Amino acid sequence: MTSSFPDDATCLRAKSSALTRLREMILRGTLKPGERLREVELAERLAMSRTPIRQALPALALEGLLVQAGVRGYAVRSFTRAESLQALHLRAVLEGYAARSIVLAGRGGAVADALAPLIAEVDELLRAGTLSEVLEERYGQLNERFHSAVVEGADDPLLRDLIARCNVVPFTSPAVIAFEELDEAEIMDLMRYAQRQHHAIVNSLRAGDALRAEMLFREHATTQESSMAMGETLRRSL
């Protein structure tokens, strides 16, 4: 007898889709800073059930995009361009410090080995060459794992906590993938460029080049600043 209830994989896909679509609506300004979010209205707007919406809202709050409103509700967080840029630049400096620490501690090769499977998976993902919601979500997940592996490799609890504080500011976390209104080819080019920077970071770790590893992370943040959907949405909230 076939069950009429959705399986776990279907539920996870629905939550992932709701998370991606709501995140981009916030980052692109479709949902305005300070706007109270209502599950019923969002479910109708996205043509999905309320359950994945209900699951996505607290996850977006953890990312720093929503704030608590009332007992169980959420509203879009108000933020400024300066706050997001400052957090992104601080994260770049801190991750660069992490990379340099790894090399100076003699762990560059080991961390590079740990990053290699992630690099290979992103290479395979981007080789498909077709932009989709699933590709964006998976890219964000792998990007976050790459950056987290470097932070964990530094083995510095204070550094890890400081970076975590930066990552809750909108547009800062490496897991957040929301591009400007570019065509698909331009977005894929931006992701491939960021991936080439990841390759360069791994190579510098393996080569024991502490200074290059540190500087590459700073450059990598500049790429995120220029490619993510930061401009128009942030200006609206000033």
PDB file of C-alpha atoms in Angstrom:
ATOM      1  CA  MET A   1       0.000   0.000   0.000  1.00  0.00           C
ATOM      2  CA  THR A   2       1.437   3.356  -1.017  1.00  0.00           C
ATOM      3  CA  SER A   3       1.551   6.059   1.667  1.00  0.00           C
ATOM      4  CA  SER A   4      -0.045   9.420   0.873  1.00  0.00           C
ATOM      5  CA  PHE A   5       2.424  11.203   3.145  1.00  0.00           C
ATOM      6  CA  PRO A   6       5.582  12.750   1.652  1.00  0.00           C
ATOM      7  CA  ASP A   7       8.837  10.939   2.398  1.00  0.00           C
ATOM      8  CA  ASP A   8      11.798  12.538   4.189  1.00  0.00           C
ATOM      9  CA  ALA A   9      13.635  13.336   0.950  1.00  0.00           C
ATOM     10  CA  THR A  10      10.598  15.156  -0.441  1.00  0.00           C
ATOM     11  CA  CYS A  11      10.241  17.177   2.767  1.00  0.00           C
ATOM     12  CA  LEU A  12      13.924  18.139   2.689  1.00  0.00           C
ATOM     13  CA  ARG A  13      13.672  19.266  -0.933  1.00  0.00           C
ATOM     14  CA  ALA A  14      10.604  21.369  -0.124  1.00  0.00           C
ATOM     15  CA  LYS A  15      12.366  23.002   2.833  1.00  0.00           C
ATOM     16  CA  SER A  16      15.474  23.655   0.726  1.00  0.00           C
ATOM     17  CA  SER A  17      13.376  25.237  -2.021  1.00  0.00           C
ATOM     18  CA  ALA A  18      11.511  27.442   0.462  1.00  0.00           C
ATOM     19  CA  LEU A  19      14.795  28.485   2.082  1.00  0.00           C
ATOM     20  CA  THR A  20      16.391  29.437  -1.238  1.00  0.00           C
ATOM     21  CA  ARG A  21      13.391  31.333  -2.573  1.00  0.00           C
ATOM     22  CA  LEU A  22      12.693  33.237   0.658  1.00  0.00           C
ATOM     23  CA  ARG A  23      16.367  34.133   1.060  1.00  0.00           C
ATOM     24  CA  GLU A  24      16.529  35.599  -2.418  1.00  0.00           C
ATOM     25  CA  MET A  25      13.243  37.491  -1.882  1.00  0.00           C
ATOM     26  CA  ILE A  26      14.824  39.087   1.206  1.00  0.00           C
ATOM     27  CA  LEU A  27      18.207  39.801  -0.341  1.00  0.00           C
ATOM     28  CA  ARG A  28      16.678  41.295  -3.489  1.00  0.00           C
ATOM     29  CA  GLY A  29      14.257  43.455  -1.514  1.00  0.00           C
ATOM     30  CA  THR A  30      11.042  41.720  -2.588  1.00  0.00           C
ATOM     31  CA  LEU A  31      10.409  41.260   1.133  1.00  0.00           C
ATOM     32  CA  LYS A  32      11.148  44.638   2.704  1.00  0.00           C
ATOM     33  CA  PRO A  33      13.211  45.365   5.841  1.00  0.00           C
ATOM     34  CA  GLY A  34      10.862  45.363   8.822  1.00  0.00           C
ATOM     35  CA  GLU A  35       8.120  43.461   6.969  1.00  0.00           C
ATOM     36  CA  ARG A  36       6.263  40.899   9.124  1.00  0.00           C
ATOM     37  CA  LEU A  37       6.220  37.456   7.478  1.00  0.00           C
ATOM     38  CA  ARG A  38       3.027  35.402   7.554  1.00  0.00           C
ATOM     39  CA  GLU A  39       3.149  31.706   6.717  1.00  0.00           C
ATOM     40  CA  VAL A  40      -0.198  31.615   4.915  1.00  0.00           C
ATOM     41  CA  GLU A  41       0.651  34.539   2.628  1.00  0.00           C
ATOM     42  CA  LEU A  42       4.134  33.182   1.864  1.00  0.00           C
ATOM     43  CA  ALA A  43       2.754  29.708   1.116  1.00  0.00           C
ATOM     44  CA  GLU A  44       0.264  31.180  -1.345  1.00  0.00           C
ATOM     45  CA  ARG A  45       2.923  33.372  -2.908  1.00  0.00           C
ATOM     46  CA  LEU A  46       5.347  30.487  -3.402  1.00  0.00           C
ATOM     47  CA  ALA A  47       2.617  27.947  -4.260  1.00  0.00           C
ATOM     48  CA  MET A  48       3.687  25.484  -1.581  1.00  0.00           C
ATOM     49  CA  SER A  49       2.397  24.192   1.743  1.00  0.00           C
ATOM     50  CA  ARG A  50       2.959  26.027   5.017  1.00  0.00           C
ATOM     51  CA  THR A  51       5.208  23.289   6.470  1.00  0.00           C
ATOM     52  CA  PRO A  52       8.417  24.065   4.485  1.00  0.00           C
ATOM     53  CA  ILE A  53       7.777  27.785   5.063  1.00  0.00           C
ATOM     54  CA  ARG A  54       7.489  27.180   8.812  1.00  0.00           C
ATOM     55  CA  GLN A  55      10.763  25.195   8.750  1.00  0.00           C
ATOM     56  CA  ALA A  56      12.616  27.791   6.635  1.00  0.00           C
ATOM     57  CA  LEU A  57      11.829  30.849   8.764  1.00  0.00           C
ATOM     58  CA  PRO A  58      13.909  29.900  11.857  1.00  0.00           C
ATOM     59  CA  ALA A  59      16.774  28.849   9.563  1.00  0.00           C
ATOM     60  CA  LEU A  60      16.719  32.309   7.968  1.00  0.00           C
ATOM     61  CA  ALA A  61      16.692  33.854  11.444  1.00  0.00           C
ATOM     62  CA  LEU A  62      19.881  31.917  12.255  1.00  0.00           C
ATOM     63  CA  GLU A  63      21.449  33.380   9.095  1.00  0.00           C
ATOM     64  CA  GLY A  64      20.644  36.838  10.442  1.00  0.00           C
ATOM     65  CA  LEU A  65      18.089  37.724   7.771  1.00  0.00           C
ATOM     66  CA  LEU A  66      15.045  37.612  10.075  1.00  0.00           C
ATOM     67  CA  VAL A  67      14.337  38.741  13.615  1.00  0.00           C
ATOM     68  CA  GLN A  68      11.790  37.498  16.126  1.00  0.00           C
ATOM     69  CA  ALA A  69       8.468  39.363  15.946  1.00  0.00           C
ATOM     70  CA  GLY A  70       5.961  38.474  18.631  1.00  0.00           C
ATOM     71  CA  VAL A  71       5.800  35.045  20.252  1.00  0.00           C
ATOM     72  CA  ARG A  72       6.309  32.847  17.179  1.00  0.00           C
ATOM     73  CA  GLY A  73       6.546  35.247  14.269  1.00  0.00           C
ATOM     74  CA  TYR A  74       9.395  36.689  12.218  1.00  0.00           C
ATOM     75  CA  ALA A  75      10.104  39.949  10.403  1.00  0.00           C
ATOM     76  CA  VAL A  76      12.765  40.869   7.856  1.00  0.00           C
ATOM     77  CA  ARG A  77      15.760  42.324   9.607  1.00  0.00           C
ATOM     78  CA  SER A  78      16.681  45.929   8.840  1.00  0.00           C
ATOM     79  CA  PHE A  79      20.372  46.383   8.099  1.00  0.00           C
ATOM     80  CA  THR A  80      22.680  48.812   6.363  1.00  0.00           C
ATOM     81  CA  ARG A  81      25.197  48.412   3.579  1.00  0.00           C
ATOM     82  CA  ALA A  82      27.952  49.495   5.965  1.00  0.00           C
ATOM     83  CA  GLU A  83      27.110  46.686   8.417  1.00  0.00           C
ATOM     84  CA  SER A  84      27.233  44.002   5.747  1.00  0.00           C
ATOM     85  CA  LEU A  85      30.431  45.297   4.149  1.00  0.00           C
ATOM     86  CA  GLN A  86      32.156  45.593   7.504  1.00  0.00           C
ATOM     87  CA  ALA A  87      31.218  42.026   8.454  1.00  0.00           C
ATOM     88  CA  LEU A  88      32.337  40.688   5.064  1.00  0.00           C
ATOM     89  CA  HIS A  89      35.699  42.465   5.261  1.00  0.00           C
ATOM     90  CA  LEU A  90      36.239  41.299   8.847  1.00  0.00           C
ATOM     91  CA  ARG A  91      35.440  37.727   7.848  1.00  0.00           C
ATOM     92  CA  ALA A  92      37.978  37.974   5.023  1.00  0.00           C
ATOM     93  CA  VAL A  93      40.710  39.175   7.392  1.00  0.00           C
ATOM     94  CA  LEU A  94      39.885  36.481   9.946  1.00  0.00           C
ATOM     95  CA  GLU A  95      39.794  33.668   7.384  1.00  0.00           C
ATOM     96  CA  GLY A  96      43.062  34.916   5.927  1.00  0.00           C
ATOM     97  CA  TYR A  97      44.525  34.784   9.423  1.00  0.00           C
ATOM     98  CA  ALA A  98      43.210  31.220   9.755  1.00  0.00           C
ATOM     99  CA  ALA A  99      44.872  30.186   6.485  1.00  0.00           C
ATOM    100  CA  ARG A 100      48.178  31.768   7.504  1.00  0.00           C
ATOM    101  CA  SER A 101      48.024  30.058  10.905  1.00  0.00           C
ATOM    102  CA  ILE A 102      47.461  26.701   9.243  1.00  0.00           C
ATOM    103  CA  VAL A 103      50.570  27.084   7.091  1.00  0.00           C
ATOM    104  CA  LEU A 104      52.748  28.376   9.939  1.00  0.00           C
ATOM    105  CA  ALA A 105      51.646  25.427  12.089  1.00  0.00           C
ATOM    106  CA  GLY A 106      52.750  23.006   9.367  1.00  0.00           C
ATOM    107  CA  ARG A 107      49.228  21.785   8.600  1.00  0.00           C
ATOM    108  CA  GLY A 108      48.891  23.269   5.108  1.00  0.00           C
ATOM    109  CA  GLY A 109      49.196  19.953   3.294  1.00  0.00           C
ATOM    110  CA  ALA A 110      46.755  18.168   5.579  1.00  0.00           C
ATOM    111  CA  VAL A 111      44.099  20.886   5.243  1.00  0.00           C
ATOM    112  CA  ALA A 112      44.643  20.993   1.468  1.00  0.00           C
ATOM    113  CA  ASP A 113      44.012  17.232   1.369  1.00  0.00           C
ATOM    114  CA  ALA A 114      40.789  17.712   3.342  1.00  0.00           C
ATOM    115  CA  LEU A 115      39.641  20.451   0.941  1.00  0.00           C
ATOM    116  CA  ALA A 116      40.404  18.446  -2.215  1.00  0.00           C
ATOM    117  CA  PRO A 117      37.134  16.428  -2.267  1.00  0.00           C
ATOM    118  CA  LEU A 118      35.097  19.627  -1.858  1.00  0.00           C
ATOM    119  CA  ILE A 119      37.010  21.247  -4.722  1.00  0.00           C
ATOM    120  CA  ALA A 120      36.357  18.205  -6.904  1.00  0.00           C
ATOM    121  CA  GLU A 121      32.640  18.188  -6.095  1.00  0.00           C
ATOM    122  CA  VAL A 122      32.223  21.872  -6.948  1.00  0.00           C
ATOM    123  CA  ASP A 123      34.185  21.337 -10.186  1.00  0.00           C
ATOM    124  CA  GLU A 124      31.753  18.576 -11.115  1.00  0.00           C
ATOM    125  CA  LEU A 125      28.753  20.681 -10.111  1.00  0.00           C
ATOM    126  CA  LEU A 126      29.836  23.630 -12.268  1.00  0.00           C
ATOM    127  CA  ARG A 127      30.770  21.402 -15.179  1.00  0.00           C
ATOM    128  CA  ALA A 128      27.064  20.869 -15.839  1.00  0.00           C
ATOM    129  CA  GLY A 129      26.921  24.473 -16.987  1.00  0.00           C
ATOM    130  CA  THR A 130      23.194  24.940 -16.352  1.00  0.00           C
ATOM    131  CA  LEU A 131      22.057  27.265 -13.579  1.00  0.00           C
ATOM    132  CA  SER A 132      19.234  26.004 -11.388  1.00  0.00           C
ATOM    133  CA  GLU A 133      17.839  26.475  -7.893  1.00  0.00           C
ATOM    134  CA  VAL A 134      19.309  23.092  -6.916  1.00  0.00           C
ATOM    135  CA  LEU A 135      22.761  24.050  -8.242  1.00  0.00           C
ATOM    136  CA  GLU A 136      22.733  27.371  -6.339  1.00  0.00           C
ATOM    137  CA  GLU A 137      21.698  25.673  -3.105  1.00  0.00           C
ATOM    138  CA  ARG A 138      24.303  22.917  -3.443  1.00  0.00           C
ATOM    139  CA  TYR A 139      27.010  25.424  -4.366  1.00  0.00           C
ATOM    140  CA  GLY A 140      26.197  27.401  -1.217  1.00  0.00           C
ATOM    141  CA  GLN A 141      26.427  24.271   0.923  1.00  0.00           C
ATOM    142  CA  LEU A 142      29.797  23.264  -0.524  1.00  0.00           C
ATOM    143  CA  ASN A 143      31.113  26.815  -0.307  1.00  0.00           C
ATOM    144  CA  GLU A 144      30.221  26.926   3.373  1.00  0.00           C
ATOM    145  CA  ARG A 145      31.941  23.569   3.967  1.00  0.00           C
ATOM    146  CA  PHE A 146      35.089  24.839   2.229  1.00  0.00           C
ATOM    147  CA  HIS A 147      35.307  27.955   4.386  1.00  0.00           C
ATOM    148  CA  SER A 148      34.395  26.032   7.545  1.00  0.00           C
ATOM    149  CA  ALA A 149      37.130  23.469   6.881  1.00  0.00           C
ATOM    150  CA  VAL A 150      39.726  26.237   6.738  1.00  0.00           C
ATOM    151  CA  VAL A 151      38.434  27.807   9.958  1.00  0.00           C
ATOM    152  CA  GLU A 152      38.379  24.436  11.723  1.00  0.00           C
ATOM    153  CA  GLY A 153      41.863  23.688  10.398  1.00  0.00           C
ATOM    154  CA  ALA A 154      43.233  26.689  12.283  1.00  0.00           C
ATOM    155  CA  ASP A 155      42.137  25.016  15.543  1.00  0.00           C
ATOM    156  CA  ASP A 156      41.472  28.345  17.255  1.00  0.00           C
ATOM    157  CA  PRO A 157      38.176  28.539  19.235  1.00  0.00           C
ATOM    158  CA  LEU A 158      38.258  32.335  19.572  1.00  0.00           C
ATOM    159  CA  LEU A 159      38.842  32.777  15.849  1.00  0.00           C
ATOM    160  CA  ARG A 160      35.997  30.367  15.092  1.00  0.00           C
ATOM    161  CA  ASP A 161      33.608  32.306  17.355  1.00  0.00           C
ATOM    162  CA  LEU A 162      34.547  35.663  15.826  1.00  0.00           C
ATOM    163  CA  ILE A 163      33.939  34.379  12.299  1.00  0.00           C
ATOM    164  CA  ALA A 164      30.609  32.879  13.361  1.00  0.00           C
ATOM    165  CA  ARG A 165      29.534  36.303  14.659  1.00  0.00           C
ATOM    166  CA  CYS A 166      30.393  37.865  11.292  1.00  0.00           C
ATOM    167  CA  ASN A 167      28.450  35.205   9.401  1.00  0.00           C
ATOM    168  CA  VAL A 168      25.085  36.097  10.936  1.00  0.00           C
ATOM    169  CA  VAL A 169      25.208  39.528   9.257  1.00  0.00           C
ATOM    170  CA  PRO A 170      23.283  39.449   5.931  1.00  0.00           C
ATOM    171  CA  PHE A 171      25.345  38.773   2.788  1.00  0.00           C
ATOM    172  CA  THR A 172      28.357  37.684   4.849  1.00  0.00           C
ATOM    173  CA  SER A 173      27.995  33.918   5.286  1.00  0.00           C
ATOM    174  CA  PRO A 174      29.622  31.800   2.551  1.00  0.00           C
ATOM    175  CA  ALA A 175      26.436  29.696   2.554  1.00  0.00           C
ATOM    176  CA  VAL A 176      24.344  32.605   1.254  1.00  0.00           C
ATOM    177  CA  ILE A 177      24.197  32.544  -2.521  1.00  0.00           C
ATOM    178  CA  ALA A 178      21.990  35.263  -4.036  1.00  0.00           C
ATOM    179  CA  PHE A 179      23.222  37.033  -7.128  1.00  0.00           C
ATOM    180  CA  GLU A 180      22.169  40.284  -8.709  1.00  0.00           C
ATOM    181  CA  GLU A 181      19.787  40.248 -11.652  1.00  0.00           C
ATOM    182  CA  LEU A 182      22.347  38.866 -14.077  1.00  0.00           C
ATOM    183  CA  ASP A 183      21.775  36.367 -16.836  1.00  0.00           C
ATOM    184  CA  GLU A 184      22.591  32.710 -16.260  1.00  0.00           C
ATOM    185  CA  ALA A 185      25.885  32.800 -18.149  1.00  0.00           C
ATOM    186  CA  GLU A 186      27.201  35.701 -16.056  1.00  0.00           C
ATOM    187  CA  ILE A 187      26.215  34.005 -12.795  1.00  0.00           C
ATOM    188  CA  MET A 188      27.922  30.763 -13.824  1.00  0.00           C
ATOM    189  CA  ASP A 189      31.050  32.751 -14.771  1.00  0.00           C
ATOM    190  CA  LEU A 190      31.100  34.376 -11.328  1.00  0.00           C
ATOM    191  CA  MET A 191      30.817  31.026  -9.578  1.00  0.00           C
ATOM    192  CA  ARG A 192      33.574  29.556 -11.731  1.00  0.00           C
ATOM    193  CA  TYR A 193      35.827  32.523 -10.920  1.00  0.00           C
ATOM    194  CA  ALA A 194      35.229  32.025  -7.191  1.00  0.00           C
ATOM    195  CA  GLN A 195      36.036  28.344  -7.663  1.00  0.00           C
ATOM    196  CA  ARG A 196      39.340  29.208  -9.354  1.00  0.00           C
ATOM    197  CA  GLN A 197      40.160  31.250  -6.254  1.00  0.00           C
ATOM    198  CA  HIS A 198      39.391  28.185  -4.122  1.00  0.00           C
ATOM    199  CA  HIS A 199      41.847  26.186  -6.245  1.00  0.00           C
ATOM    200  CA  ALA A 200      44.482  28.891  -5.699  1.00  0.00           C
ATOM    201  CA  ILE A 201      43.888  28.855  -1.931  1.00  0.00           C
ATOM    202  CA  VAL A 202      44.345  25.078  -1.795  1.00  0.00           C
ATOM    203  CA  ASN A 203      47.509  25.316  -3.888  1.00  0.00           C
ATOM    204  CA  SER A 204      48.969  27.983  -1.601  1.00  0.00           C
ATOM    205  CA  LEU A 205      48.215  25.883   1.485  1.00  0.00           C
ATOM    206  CA  ARG A 206      49.866  22.864  -0.091  1.00  0.00           C
ATOM    207  CA  ALA A 207      52.884  24.947  -1.144  1.00  0.00           C
ATOM    208  CA  GLY A 208      53.275  26.368   2.362  1.00  0.00           C
ATOM    209  CA  ASP A 209      52.863  29.966   1.164  1.00  0.00           C
ATOM    210  CA  ALA A 210      51.327  31.631   4.221  1.00  0.00           C
ATOM    211  CA  LEU A 211      51.223  35.162   2.811  1.00  0.00           C
ATOM    212  CA  ARG A 212      49.577  34.151  -0.477  1.00  0.00           C
ATOM    213  CA  ALA A 213      46.975  32.037   1.347  1.00  0.00           C
ATOM    214  CA  GLU A 214      46.097  34.998   3.550  1.00  0.00           C
ATOM    215  CA  MET A 215      45.878  37.494   0.683  1.00  0.00           C
ATOM    216  CA  LEU A 216      43.792  35.155  -1.463  1.00  0.00           C
ATOM    217  CA  PHE A 217      41.087  35.087   1.192  1.00  0.00           C
ATOM    218  CA  ARG A 218      40.956  38.885   1.210  1.00  0.00           C
ATOM    219  CA  GLU A 219      40.645  38.928  -2.570  1.00  0.00           C
ATOM    220  CA  HIS A 220      38.002  36.203  -2.382  1.00  0.00           C
ATOM    221  CA  ALA A 221      35.798  38.415  -0.179  1.00  0.00           C
ATOM    222  CA  THR A 222      36.083  41.215  -2.723  1.00  0.00           C
ATOM    223  CA  THR A 223      34.726  38.819  -5.338  1.00  0.00           C
ATOM    224  CA  GLN A 224      31.765  38.040  -3.098  1.00  0.00           C
ATOM    225  CA  GLU A 225      31.154  41.747  -2.508  1.00  0.00           C
ATOM    226  CA  SER A 226      31.043  42.518  -6.214  1.00  0.00           C
ATOM    227  CA  SER A 227      29.037  39.477  -7.299  1.00  0.00           C
ATOM    228  CA  MET A 228      26.388  39.063  -4.620  1.00  0.00           C
ATOM    229  CA  ALA A 229      23.073  40.918  -4.671  1.00  0.00           C
ATOM    230  CA  MET A 230      24.191  43.591  -2.251  1.00  0.00           C
ATOM    231  CA  GLY A 231      23.681  46.877  -4.011  1.00  0.00           C
ATOM    232  CA  GLU A 232      20.059  47.753  -4.575  1.00  0.00           C
ATOM    233  CA  THR A 233      18.614  45.846  -1.606  1.00  0.00           C
ATOM    234  CA  LEU A 234      21.009  47.413   0.875  1.00  0.00           C
ATOM    235  CA  ARG A 235      20.393  50.897  -0.482  1.00  0.00           C
ATOM    236  CA  ARG A 236      16.658  50.425   0.092  1.00  0.00           C
ATOM    237  CA  SER A 237      17.259  49.794   3.789  1.00  0.00           C
ATOM    238  CA  LEU A 238      19.359  52.902   4.478  1.00  0.00           C
TER     239      LEU A 238
END
